[in-house]
Short mmCIF file of C-alpha atoms in Angstrom, two decimals:
data_model
loop_
_atom_site.label_atom_id
_atom_site.label_comp_id
_atom_site.label_asym_id
_atom_site.label_seq_id
_atom_site.Cartn_x
_atom_site.Cartn_y
_atom_site.Cartn_z
CA MET A 1 -14.48 45.96 43.26
CA ALA A 2 -12.22 47.63 41.41
CA VAL A 3 -10.85 47.61 37.78
CA SER A 4 -7.16 48.24 37.64
CA GLN A 5 -4.69 47.63 35.15
CA ARG A 6 -0.97 46.17 36.45
CA LEU A 7 1.82 43.76 35.04
CA GLU A 8 3.02 40.28 36.37
CA LEU A 9 5.82 38.29 36.07
CA ARG A 10 5.51 34.37 35.22
CA GLN A 11 7.43 31.33 35.14
CA GLY A 12 6.51 28.33 32.27
CA GLN A 13 7.54 25.46 30.37
CA SER A 14 5.83 24.85 27.43
CA LEU A 15 7.26 22.86 24.25
CA VAL A 16 7.62 25.31 21.16
CA MET A 17 7.11 23.06 17.72
CA THR A 18 9.65 24.71 15.73
CA PRO A 19 9.64 24.78 11.64
CA GLN A 20 12.89 22.99 12.32
CA LEU A 21 10.74 20.23 14.34
CA GLN A 22 8.45 19.89 12.62
CA GLN A 23 10.43 19.02 9.57
CA ALA A 24 12.31 16.07 11.33
CA ILE A 25 8.31 14.47 12.17
CA LYS A 26 7.65 15.72 9.43
CA LEU A 27 10.29 12.95 8.10
CA LEU A 28 9.98 10.51 10.62
CA GLN A 29 6.21 9.21 8.12
CA LEU A 30 7.32 9.95 4.98
CA SER A 31 7.57 6.86 2.51
CA ASN A 32 10.62 6.36 0.36
CA ILE A 33 8.68 8.28 -3.17
CA GLU A 34 7.70 11.00 -0.83
CA LEU A 35 10.76 11.59 1.11
CA ALA A 36 12.58 11.26 -2.53
CA GLU A 37 10.41 14.21 -3.69
CA PHE A 38 10.79 16.56 -0.68
CA CYS A 39 14.57 15.99 -1.14
CA GLU A 40 14.34 17.01 -4.41
CA GLN A 41 12.34 20.29 -3.59
CA GLU A 42 14.88 21.02 -0.68
CA LEU A 43 18.10 20.33 -3.85
CA GLU A 44 15.97 23.09 -5.84
CA LYS A 45 15.29 25.90 -3.00
CA ASN A 46 18.59 25.16 -1.51
CA PRO A 47 22.56 26.18 -3.02
CA LEU A 48 24.73 25.20 -0.44
CA LEU A 49 22.59 20.97 -0.81
CA GLU A 50 24.34 18.67 -3.00
CA ARG A 51 23.60 15.14 -4.02
CA ASP A 52 25.49 12.64 -3.13
CA ASP A 53 26.13 10.21 -6.10
CA SER A 54 29.56 8.18 -5.29
CA THR A 55 28.53 4.30 -4.58
CA PRO A 56 27.41 2.64 -1.96
CA ALA A 57 30.43 0.76 -1.82
CA LEU A 58 32.84 3.66 -2.05
CA GLU A 59 30.30 4.85 0.71
CA ALA A 60 31.22 1.96 3.24
CA GLU A 61 34.31 1.76 2.50
CA ARG A 62 35.97 4.84 4.41
CA GLU A 63 34.25 6.78 7.27
CA PRO A 64 31.39 8.45 7.74
CA PRO A 65 32.36 12.16 7.71
CA PRO A 66 31.67 13.80 11.38
CA ALA A 67 28.12 14.24 11.70
CA GLU A 68 27.59 19.28 11.94
CA ALA A 69 26.72 20.38 14.63
CA VAL A 70 22.96 21.07 15.81
CA PRO A 71 22.12 23.36 18.58
CA ALA A 72 20.09 20.18 21.16
CA GLU A 73 17.70 22.45 21.66
CA ALA A 74 16.11 22.12 18.23
CA LEU A 75 16.29 18.31 18.34
CA ASP A 76 12.47 16.90 18.68
CA LYS A 77 11.75 15.73 22.49
CA GLU A 78 11.29 12.00 21.41
CA LEU A 79 13.52 11.85 19.00
CA ALA A 80 16.77 13.00 21.31
CA ARG A 81 15.94 10.59 24.14
CA GLU A 82 18.41 8.12 22.26
CA ASP A 83 21.42 8.68 22.07
CA PHE A 84 22.30 7.20 18.46
CA SER A 85 26.12 6.59 18.59
CA LYS A 86 25.97 5.11 22.36
CA CYS A 87 24.29 1.82 19.84
CA ALA A 88 26.93 -0.72 20.53
CA ASP A 89 25.22 -3.01 18.05
CA MET A 90 25.46 -1.13 15.17
CA ASP A 91 28.05 -0.37 12.69
CA ALA A 92 29.55 1.52 10.52
CA THR A 93 27.93 0.35 7.80
CA GLY A 94 24.61 1.22 9.08
CA GLU A 95 23.47 -2.35 10.43
CA ASP A 96 22.30 -4.37 14.06
CA ARG A 97 23.32 -7.44 14.04
CA TYR A 98 22.19 -9.88 16.50
CA SER A 99 21.37 -14.20 17.25
CA ASP A 100 18.77 -14.64 19.94
CA GLY A 101 19.86 -11.70 21.65
CA GLU A 102 23.99 -12.08 21.86
CA GLU A 103 26.12 -9.54 19.91
CA ARG A 104 26.83 -11.34 16.42
CA GLY A 105 30.70 -10.32 15.25
CA ALA A 106 30.01 -8.99 11.16
CA THR A 107 29.78 -11.14 8.63
CA SER A 108 29.93 -11.21 4.80
CA ALA A 109 27.43 -10.44 2.67
CA GLU A 110 27.43 -12.76 0.47
CA ASN A 111 26.94 -15.48 3.03
CA ALA A 112 23.10 -14.63 3.68
CA PRO A 113 20.60 -16.07 1.29
CA LEU A 114 18.71 -12.84 -0.11
CA ALA A 115 15.95 -11.82 0.75
CA ASP A 116 12.79 -12.86 -0.93
CA TRP A 117 12.17 -9.96 -2.90
CA SER A 118 12.85 -8.08 -6.45
CA THR A 119 13.04 -4.63 -9.44
CA VAL A 120 11.33 -5.30 -12.07
CA ARG A 121 13.85 -4.53 -14.67
CA GLY A 122 12.84 -4.21 -17.96
CA SER A 123 14.58 -4.93 -20.55
CA ALA A 124 14.26 -4.53 -25.06
CA GLN A 125 15.69 -5.91 -27.48
CA ARG A 126 17.75 -3.93 -29.92
CA TYR A 127 16.80 -2.14 -33.27
CA GLU A 128 19.52 -2.35 -35.78
CA GLY A 129 21.32 -3.59 -32.84
CA GLU A 130 22.47 0.04 -31.94
CA GLU A 131 19.01 1.45 -30.06
CA ASP A 132 16.85 0.65 -27.39
CA LEU A 133 13.00 -0.15 -28.43
CA LEU A 134 12.84 1.72 -25.02
CA GLU A 135 14.05 4.88 -25.38
CA SER A 136 13.72 5.05 -28.82
CA THR A 137 9.96 4.96 -28.60
CA VAL A 138 7.59 6.13 -26.36
CA ALA A 139 4.61 3.59 -25.95
CA GLU A 140 1.71 6.11 -24.19
CA GLY A 141 -1.85 4.79 -24.00
CA GLY A 142 -4.81 6.11 -24.33
CA THR A 143 -7.53 6.99 -21.63
CA LEU A 144 -11.40 5.46 -22.30
CA LYS A 145 -12.40 8.90 -22.44
CA ASP A 146 -9.91 9.10 -25.29
CA HIS A 147 -10.66 5.87 -27.65
CA LEU A 148 -14.48 6.75 -26.97
CA LEU A 149 -13.68 10.27 -27.92
CA GLU A 150 -11.54 8.96 -31.54
CA GLN A 151 -14.95 5.73 -32.41
CA LEU A 152 -17.12 9.82 -32.06
CA ALA A 153 -14.69 11.23 -35.08
CA ILE A 154 -16.29 8.73 -37.36
CA ALA A 155 -19.42 8.07 -36.41
CA ALA A 156 -22.32 9.06 -38.10
CA PHE A 157 -24.16 11.63 -35.84
CA ASP A 158 -26.13 14.80 -36.63
CA ALA A 159 -24.39 18.31 -34.76
CA ASP A 160 -27.53 17.05 -31.66
CA LYS A 161 -26.81 13.46 -31.33
CA ARG A 162 -22.29 14.36 -31.50
CA PHE A 163 -22.87 17.63 -28.23
CA ILE A 164 -25.16 14.81 -26.31
CA CYS A 165 -22.49 11.82 -27.04
CA VAL A 166 -19.80 14.77 -25.80
CA ALA A 167 -21.61 14.30 -22.49
CA LEU A 168 -22.62 11.08 -21.57
CA ILE A 169 -18.66 10.48 -22.25
CA ASP A 170 -17.75 12.56 -19.90
CA ALA A 171 -20.12 11.02 -17.29
CA VAL A 172 -18.42 7.69 -18.34
CA ASP A 173 -16.34 6.52 -15.00
CA GLU A 174 -12.67 4.75 -15.92
CA ALA A 175 -14.38 1.35 -15.12
CA GLY A 176 -16.58 2.26 -18.32
CA TYR A 177 -20.25 3.12 -16.20
CA LEU A 178 -22.82 5.56 -17.26
CA ARG A 179 -22.62 7.84 -13.23
CA ALA A 180 -25.47 10.19 -15.12
CA ASP A 181 -28.81 10.55 -14.45
CA LEU A 182 -30.83 11.15 -18.25
CA ASP A 183 -33.45 12.90 -17.22
CA GLU A 184 -30.97 15.77 -15.07
CA MET A 185 -28.78 15.51 -18.99
CA ALA A 186 -32.34 16.43 -20.08
CA ALA A 187 -33.15 18.91 -18.73
CA ARG A 188 -29.71 20.52 -18.24
CA LEU A 189 -29.17 20.04 -21.86
CA GLY A 190 -32.39 21.18 -23.12
CA CYS A 191 -34.06 17.85 -24.98
CA GLU A 192 -35.74 15.71 -24.89
CA LYS A 193 -35.21 12.56 -22.87
CA THR A 194 -35.99 10.28 -25.38
CA LEU A 195 -32.83 11.71 -27.65
CA ILE A 196 -30.59 11.23 -24.83
CA GLU A 197 -31.69 7.43 -25.05
CA GLU A 198 -31.19 6.99 -29.42
CA THR A 199 -27.56 8.08 -29.01
CA LEU A 200 -26.44 5.60 -25.69
CA ALA A 201 -27.84 3.44 -27.45
CA VAL A 202 -25.69 4.30 -30.93
CA LEU A 203 -22.20 4.97 -27.69
CA GLN A 204 -22.95 1.35 -26.04
CA GLY A 205 -21.92 -0.36 -29.29
CA PHE A 206 -19.02 1.53 -28.89
CA ASP A 207 -15.55 -0.92 -27.96
CA PRO A 208 -15.19 -2.08 -25.17
CA VAL A 209 -18.35 -3.43 -25.41
CA GLY A 210 -20.45 -3.63 -22.48
CA VAL A 211 -19.01 0.64 -21.94
CA ALA A 212 -21.38 3.53 -20.97
CA ALA A 213 -24.14 0.47 -18.84
CA ARG A 214 -26.09 1.48 -16.35
CA ASP A 215 -25.40 -1.12 -13.86
CA LEU A 216 -23.27 -4.42 -13.03
CA ALA A 217 -26.40 -6.08 -15.04
CA GLU A 218 -26.50 -4.30 -18.15
CA CYS A 219 -23.33 -4.47 -18.92
CA LEU A 220 -23.05 -8.06 -18.12
CA ALA A 221 -26.65 -7.93 -21.33
CA LEU A 222 -24.69 -5.58 -23.90
CA GLN A 223 -21.95 -8.62 -23.87
CA LEU A 224 -24.06 -11.88 -24.37
CA LYS A 225 -25.93 -9.73 -26.78
CA GLU A 226 -22.48 -8.82 -28.55
CA LYS A 227 -21.79 -12.41 -28.04
CA ASP A 228 -25.78 -13.78 -29.35
CA ARG A 229 -26.20 -15.35 -26.32
CA PHE A 230 -28.73 -13.34 -24.16
CA ASP A 231 -32.27 -16.49 -24.02
CA PRO A 232 -34.84 -15.61 -22.31
CA ALA A 233 -32.94 -17.36 -19.85
CA MET A 234 -29.90 -15.87 -19.56
CA ALA A 235 -31.84 -12.97 -19.32
CA ALA A 236 -33.52 -14.34 -16.38
CA MET A 237 -29.72 -15.06 -15.01
CA VAL A 238 -28.80 -11.91 -15.70
CA ALA A 239 -31.86 -9.59 -13.90
CA HIS A 240 -31.32 -12.05 -11.01
CA LEU A 241 -27.91 -11.27 -9.58
CA ASP A 242 -28.71 -11.81 -6.49
CA LEU A 243 -29.40 -16.00 -6.26
CA VAL A 244 -25.64 -15.43 -8.57
CA ALA A 245 -23.96 -14.43 -5.67
CA ARG A 246 -25.61 -16.44 -3.30
CA ARG A 247 -25.06 -19.59 -5.11
CA ASP A 248 -28.80 -20.68 -5.13
CA MET A 249 -28.45 -22.95 -7.70
CA SER A 250 -31.80 -24.95 -7.75
CA GLN A 251 -34.06 -21.14 -7.28
CA LEU A 252 -31.91 -20.34 -10.34
CA ALA A 253 -32.46 -23.27 -12.02
CA GLN A 254 -36.39 -22.47 -12.07
CA ILE A 255 -36.71 -19.53 -12.57
CA CYS A 256 -34.70 -19.25 -15.85
CA GLY A 257 -36.26 -22.41 -16.94
CA VAL A 258 -33.50 -25.08 -16.96
CA ASP A 259 -31.38 -27.78 -15.65
CA SER A 260 -28.65 -27.51 -13.11
CA ALA A 261 -26.49 -28.41 -16.14
CA ASP A 262 -27.34 -25.16 -18.49
CA ILE A 263 -27.26 -23.22 -15.32
CA ALA A 264 -24.51 -24.39 -14.92
CA ASP A 265 -22.95 -23.47 -18.57
CA MET A 266 -24.63 -20.27 -18.02
CA LEU A 267 -22.74 -19.28 -15.41
CA ALA A 268 -19.45 -20.42 -16.88
CA GLU A 269 -20.25 -17.82 -19.68
CA ILE A 270 -21.08 -15.09 -17.08
CA ARG A 271 -18.13 -15.41 -15.28
CA ALA A 272 -16.01 -14.61 -18.90
CA LEU A 273 -17.20 -11.45 -19.33
CA SER A 274 -14.89 -8.57 -17.79
CA PRO A 275 -17.74 -6.36 -15.14
CA LYS A 276 -15.60 -3.78 -15.36
CA PRO A 277 -14.58 -2.94 -19.88
CA GLY A 278 -13.24 0.01 -19.03
CA LEU A 279 -10.26 -0.53 -17.17
CA LYS A 280 -7.66 -1.98 -18.84
CA PHE A 281 -7.78 1.83 -20.20
CA THR A 282 -6.34 3.70 -16.93
CA THR A 283 -2.41 4.13 -17.84
CA GLU A 284 -2.31 5.40 -14.35
CA PRO A 285 1.97 3.79 -13.53
CA VAL A 286 1.46 1.29 -10.73
CA GLN A 287 4.25 2.25 -8.67
CA PRO A 288 6.13 -0.63 -7.17
CA VAL A 289 6.72 -1.31 -3.35
CA VAL A 290 10.85 -0.60 -2.35
CA PRO A 291 11.75 -2.10 1.13
CA ASP A 292 13.29 0.29 3.11
CA VAL A 293 14.59 -2.70 5.59
CA ILE A 294 16.22 -5.07 4.03
CA VAL A 295 16.39 -9.74 6.66
CA ARG A 296 18.43 -11.01 6.35
CA GLU A 297 18.85 -14.97 8.00
CA GLY A 298 22.55 -14.86 8.83
CA PRO A 299 24.93 -17.93 8.92
CA ASP A 300 24.42 -19.02 13.16
CA GLY A 301 20.74 -19.07 12.77
CA GLY A 302 20.66 -15.16 13.35
CA TRP A 303 18.70 -12.14 12.00
CA LEU A 304 20.52 -9.62 10.19
CA VAL A 305 18.84 -5.85 9.85
CA GLU A 306 19.84 -3.68 7.17
CA LEU A 307 18.48 -0.46 5.80
CA ASN A 308 17.89 -0.76 1.72
CA SER A 309 20.58 2.41 0.55
CA GLU A 310 18.29 2.61 -2.60
CA THR A 311 15.50 3.99 -0.94
CA LEU A 312 17.85 6.78 1.41
CA PRO A 313 18.92 10.46 -0.62
CA ARG A 314 22.02 10.64 0.48
CA LEU A 315 22.69 14.91 0.51
CA LEU A 316 25.30 16.23 1.58
CA VAL A 317 26.11 19.97 2.25
CA ASN A 318 28.82 22.28 0.06
CA ALA A 319 30.62 23.80 3.04
CA ARG A 320 33.15 25.53 0.22
CA TYR A 321 31.06 27.19 -1.85
CA PHE A 322 29.10 28.81 1.28
CA ALA A 323 32.73 29.72 1.76
CA ARG A 324 33.61 31.41 -1.13
CA VAL A 325 30.03 32.91 -1.19
CA SER A 326 30.00 34.41 2.45
CA ALA A 327 33.22 35.43 1.60
CA HIS A 328 31.83 38.52 -1.38
CA ALA A 329 28.13 39.19 0.72
CA ARG A 330 28.41 42.34 1.60
CA ASP A 331 25.10 43.18 2.58
CA LYS A 332 23.12 41.94 6.48
CA GLU A 333 19.98 40.85 4.09
CA SER A 334 22.60 38.46 1.07
CA LYS A 335 24.21 36.79 5.15
CA THR A 336 21.01 36.17 6.59
CA TYR A 337 20.16 34.60 3.55
CA LEU A 338 23.59 32.67 3.08
CA THR A 339 23.39 32.00 6.83
CA GLU A 340 19.53 30.19 7.12
CA CYS A 341 20.86 28.13 3.71
CA LEU A 342 23.52 26.28 6.08
CA ASN A 343 21.64 25.59 8.70
CA ASN A 344 18.44 24.47 6.77
CA ALA A 345 21.04 22.22 4.86
CA ASN A 346 22.62 21.03 7.93
CA TRP A 347 19.51 20.27 9.87
CA LEU A 348 18.00 18.51 6.56
CA VAL A 349 20.99 16.44 6.83
CA LYS A 350 20.86 14.94 10.16
CA SER A 351 17.87 14.68 10.02
CA LEU A 352 17.97 12.39 7.35
CA ASP A 353 20.25 10.66 8.83
CA GLN A 354 18.51 10.75 11.99
CA ARG A 355 15.23 8.66 11.01
CA ALA A 356 17.93 6.00 9.06
CA ARG A 357 18.43 6.00 12.50
CA THR A 358 14.92 5.68 14.16
CA ILE A 359 13.90 3.44 10.93
CA LEU A 360 16.96 0.78 11.72
CA LYS A 361 16.33 0.67 15.46
CA VAL A 362 12.53 0.10 14.97
CA ALA A 363 12.33 -2.46 12.55
CA SER A 364 15.08 -4.08 14.90
CA GLU A 365 13.11 -4.68 17.69
CA ILE A 366 10.50 -5.86 15.82
CA VAL A 367 12.53 -8.64 13.87
CA ARG A 368 13.52 -9.63 17.70
CA GLN A 369 10.38 -10.03 18.82
CA GLN A 370 8.65 -11.17 15.52
CA ASP A 371 11.95 -14.57 15.00
CA GLY A 372 9.57 -17.25 15.60
CA PHE A 373 7.22 -15.86 12.33
CA LEU A 374 10.35 -15.19 10.40
CA ALA A 375 11.39 -19.06 11.72
CA TYR A 376 8.29 -20.70 11.05
CA GLY A 377 5.81 -18.31 9.44
CA VAL A 378 2.90 -16.67 10.54
CA ARG A 379 1.69 -19.56 12.86
CA HIS A 380 4.32 -17.98 15.73
CA LEU A 381 3.31 -14.08 15.34
CA ARG A 382 3.43 -12.85 18.29
CA PRO A 383 1.38 -10.34 19.80
CA LEU A 384 2.33 -7.04 19.36
CA ASN A 385 1.51 -3.00 20.41
CA LEU A 386 3.44 -0.37 19.98
CA ARG A 387 4.02 0.70 23.81
CA THR A 388 6.33 -2.49 23.03
CA ILE A 389 7.94 -1.80 21.01
CA ALA A 390 8.43 1.91 22.43
CA ASP A 391 9.46 0.55 26.06
CA ALA A 392 12.23 -1.06 24.39
CA ILE A 393 13.78 0.82 22.74
CA GLY A 394 12.99 3.66 24.39
CA MET A 395 10.61 6.18 22.13
CA HIS A 396 7.84 7.45 22.52
CA GLU A 397 4.74 5.30 21.05
CA SER A 398 3.46 8.01 18.62
CA THR A 399 7.08 7.75 17.30
CA VAL A 400 6.80 4.55 16.50
CA SER A 401 4.07 4.56 15.35
CA ARG A 402 5.00 7.01 12.23
CA VAL A 403 7.82 5.68 11.77
CA THR A 404 6.51 2.54 10.95
CA SER A 405 3.80 3.78 8.74
CA ASN A 406 4.48 3.46 4.72
CA LYS A 407 7.62 2.14 5.83
CA TYR A 408 7.93 -2.12 4.23
CA VAL A 409 10.38 -4.46 4.98
CA ALA A 410 11.59 -7.96 2.99
CA THR A 411 12.11 -10.95 4.52
CA PRO A 412 12.83 -14.61 3.80
CA ARG A 413 8.83 -14.87 4.46
CA GLY A 414 8.03 -12.28 1.75
CA LEU A 415 7.70 -8.39 1.29
CA PHE A 416 5.56 -6.53 4.64
CA GLU A 417 4.60 -3.99 5.97
CA LEU A 418 6.47 -2.49 9.37
CA LYS A 419 2.31 -2.43 10.22
CA TYR A 420 1.16 -6.10 9.66
CA PHE A 421 4.14 -7.13 12.55
CA PHE A 422 1.45 -4.91 15.05
CA THR A 423 -1.66 -7.54 16.05
CA ALA A 424 -4.65 -7.85 18.36
CA ALA A 425 -4.08 -10.62 21.33
CA ILE A 426 -6.39 -13.22 21.39
CA GLN A 427 -6.74 -14.75 24.81
CA SER A 428 -5.45 -18.40 25.39
CA LEU A 429 -7.54 -20.83 27.77
CA ASP A 430 -4.79 -22.30 30.16
CA GLY A 431 -3.76 -18.97 31.09
CA SER A 432 -0.45 -19.38 28.57
CA GLU A 433 0.94 -16.68 26.16
CA SER A 434 -2.10 -15.14 24.42
CA HIS A 435 -2.67 -15.95 20.57
CA SER A 436 -1.93 -13.90 17.71
CA ALA A 437 -5.19 -12.89 15.65
CA GLU A 438 -3.74 -13.54 12.24
CA ALA A 439 -2.57 -16.80 13.55
CA VAL A 440 -5.49 -17.54 14.22
CA ARG A 441 -6.75 -15.37 11.11
CA ASP A 442 -4.23 -18.19 9.29
CA ARG A 443 -6.00 -21.04 11.20
CA ILE A 444 -9.31 -20.28 10.61
CA ARG A 445 -8.40 -20.10 6.83
CA GLU A 446 -6.80 -23.35 6.89
CA MET A 447 -9.69 -24.77 8.28
CA ILE A 448 -12.52 -24.09 5.88
CA GLU A 449 -9.88 -24.86 3.10
CA ARG A 450 -9.16 -28.40 4.27
CA GLU A 451 -13.06 -28.97 4.62
CA GLU A 452 -14.57 -31.68 2.95
CA PRO A 453 -17.45 -30.88 0.77
CA ARG A 454 -20.23 -33.47 2.87
CA GLU A 455 -18.73 -31.08 6.23
CA ILE A 456 -18.80 -27.93 5.63
CA LEU A 457 -17.90 -26.04 9.15
CA SER A 458 -19.44 -23.49 10.36
CA ASP A 459 -18.53 -20.34 12.70
CA ASP A 460 -19.02 -22.31 15.77
CA ARG A 461 -17.93 -25.63 14.65
CA ILE A 462 -14.41 -23.51 13.92
CA VAL A 463 -14.74 -21.47 17.49
CA ALA A 464 -15.59 -25.48 18.76
CA LEU A 465 -12.39 -26.86 17.42
CA LEU A 466 -9.94 -23.63 18.72
CA THR A 467 -11.16 -23.85 22.00
CA ALA A 468 -10.04 -26.81 21.83
CA ASP A 469 -6.67 -25.65 21.08
CA GLY A 470 -6.80 -23.36 23.54
CA VAL A 471 -7.86 -20.31 22.36
CA HIS A 472 -10.35 -18.60 23.71
CA ILE A 473 -12.44 -17.26 21.04
CA ALA A 474 -15.81 -15.85 20.24
CA ARG A 475 -18.01 -16.32 17.67
CA ARG A 476 -18.50 -12.95 16.36
CA THR A 477 -14.65 -12.76 15.98
CA VAL A 478 -14.82 -15.93 13.37
CA ALA A 479 -17.26 -14.35 11.03
CA LYS A 480 -15.32 -11.32 10.95
CA TYR A 481 -12.16 -13.24 10.31
CA ARG A 482 -13.48 -15.10 8.05
CA GLU A 483 -15.56 -11.46 5.97
CA SER A 484 -12.40 -9.81 6.38
CA MET A 485 -10.68 -12.83 3.91
CA ARG A 486 -13.56 -12.49 1.78
CA ILE A 487 -15.06 -16.51 2.85
CA PRO A 488 -18.34 -17.76 2.36
CA SER A 489 -20.24 -18.20 4.85
CA SER A 490 -20.95 -22.29 5.54
CA VAL A 491 -24.34 -22.08 3.86
CA GLU A 492 -22.80 -20.43 0.62
CA ARG A 493 -19.94 -22.43 0.63
CA ARG A 494 -21.51 -25.80 1.14
CA ARG A 495 -23.63 -23.99 -2.33
CA LEU A 496 -21.13 -23.42 -4.13
CA LYS A 497 -19.16 -26.91 -3.99
CA ALA A 498 -22.42 -28.80 -3.57
CA GLY A 499 -22.49 -27.43 -7.67
CA GLU A 500 -18.77 -27.73 -7.41
CA SER A 501 -19.57 -31.26 -7.60
CA LEU A 502 -22.28 -31.47 -9.59
CA ASN A 503 -19.95 -29.92 -13.00
CA SER A 504 -17.77 -32.55 -11.91
CA GLY A 505 -20.50 -35.60 -12.69
CA LEU A 506 -21.30 -34.18 -15.27
CA ARG A 507 -17.89 -33.80 -17.31
#
């Protein structure tokens, strides 16, 4: 067969992921904090973007400006399926209203009860009635390592032990435990292991009590020694923490050589100790969860779904600045740069608007599907998957998955992640509607909470009770749900409640 070269023309279709398309998809799955950081970066890079500082009240009173023209072929194929301008149930304020499938009229936000969420705002007293205490002083808590190094500075150490102590402090994790092998450290530092052990014994006397322990038993022992309560009986209990976890009181009493009353007192002392003494020096700020969607109850019994305006970035394209600068641009490179900035700014504003509308549409459908949960509680949570929501609103499952990631909704029943409403289905014995896995899990929890000390429910007994109520569930599934809620087994619960009844009898 002869080898030859030739030219061929072929036609084919393919979806090209342009940078703008990748950006539109990326914006969907960002949380409100990540989205704010992304917009700040874009504001720094693009001179044509500016922040809209107008108040939401003024923004609601005026009509929204017309959207910038964006080429249709540049839109996300999944998102472009939805013509958001045709959503008849969405008003100018971005709110979606419905009640049992019927369209509702406009309602006042003042008439609807507030959702069960709040923003914690700090308050402080004034100095001389002028300066705010929080503004005039900056409290900066030190880390555990800094706290230990401050104590090392006044410790009576020679140069060698001071060097070893610094190496030991570096090996202490944020919980206060020493995460280093002494043999390896001795080989690395070129010193005797006994010298490291002597230095470690002094370090373990630093504040907080229990720091630099190598395991939980040593951490508890250090704290008990500080309180002068580390007697032989307590030492035996600390050495058998596995029995404490299993609540095997009879075997603990036999090993420690004390009676049941002493065991109860010793357990109370251990519970008062700190298993992770270093955590109180953790200085990482706790980020509050701010809801992206707010659900309020309407006066007619329906639900009002709206976006949280505090989490929505407000960006504008400065067309006047573009016209002024482009008029003075002489070279081709400057004109190209300005055109790219304008296109990127228009696309970002359009993508943010499309993201907000998509989130509202998905959240509205979730609320419609889980209306029973909002009205009556977790027992009425329906089985739900991504495909059901995607088919109802005409989007792809991957789009719904991105929208519900790291998004939270504030409801009268609390603050929930949107993923919470997607639960597996458990079949019903009578052929009726399936049960939600979350609802079944709640029923198991309630059964165990209401059980009598003399009649502890085993997993088989729970299966029998659920089966009598028409829930088809296996024993291993009940065990899995129980363990996910951190509920002990029936044997451990029987021991625990026997110990509690014993303690109450002693009192």
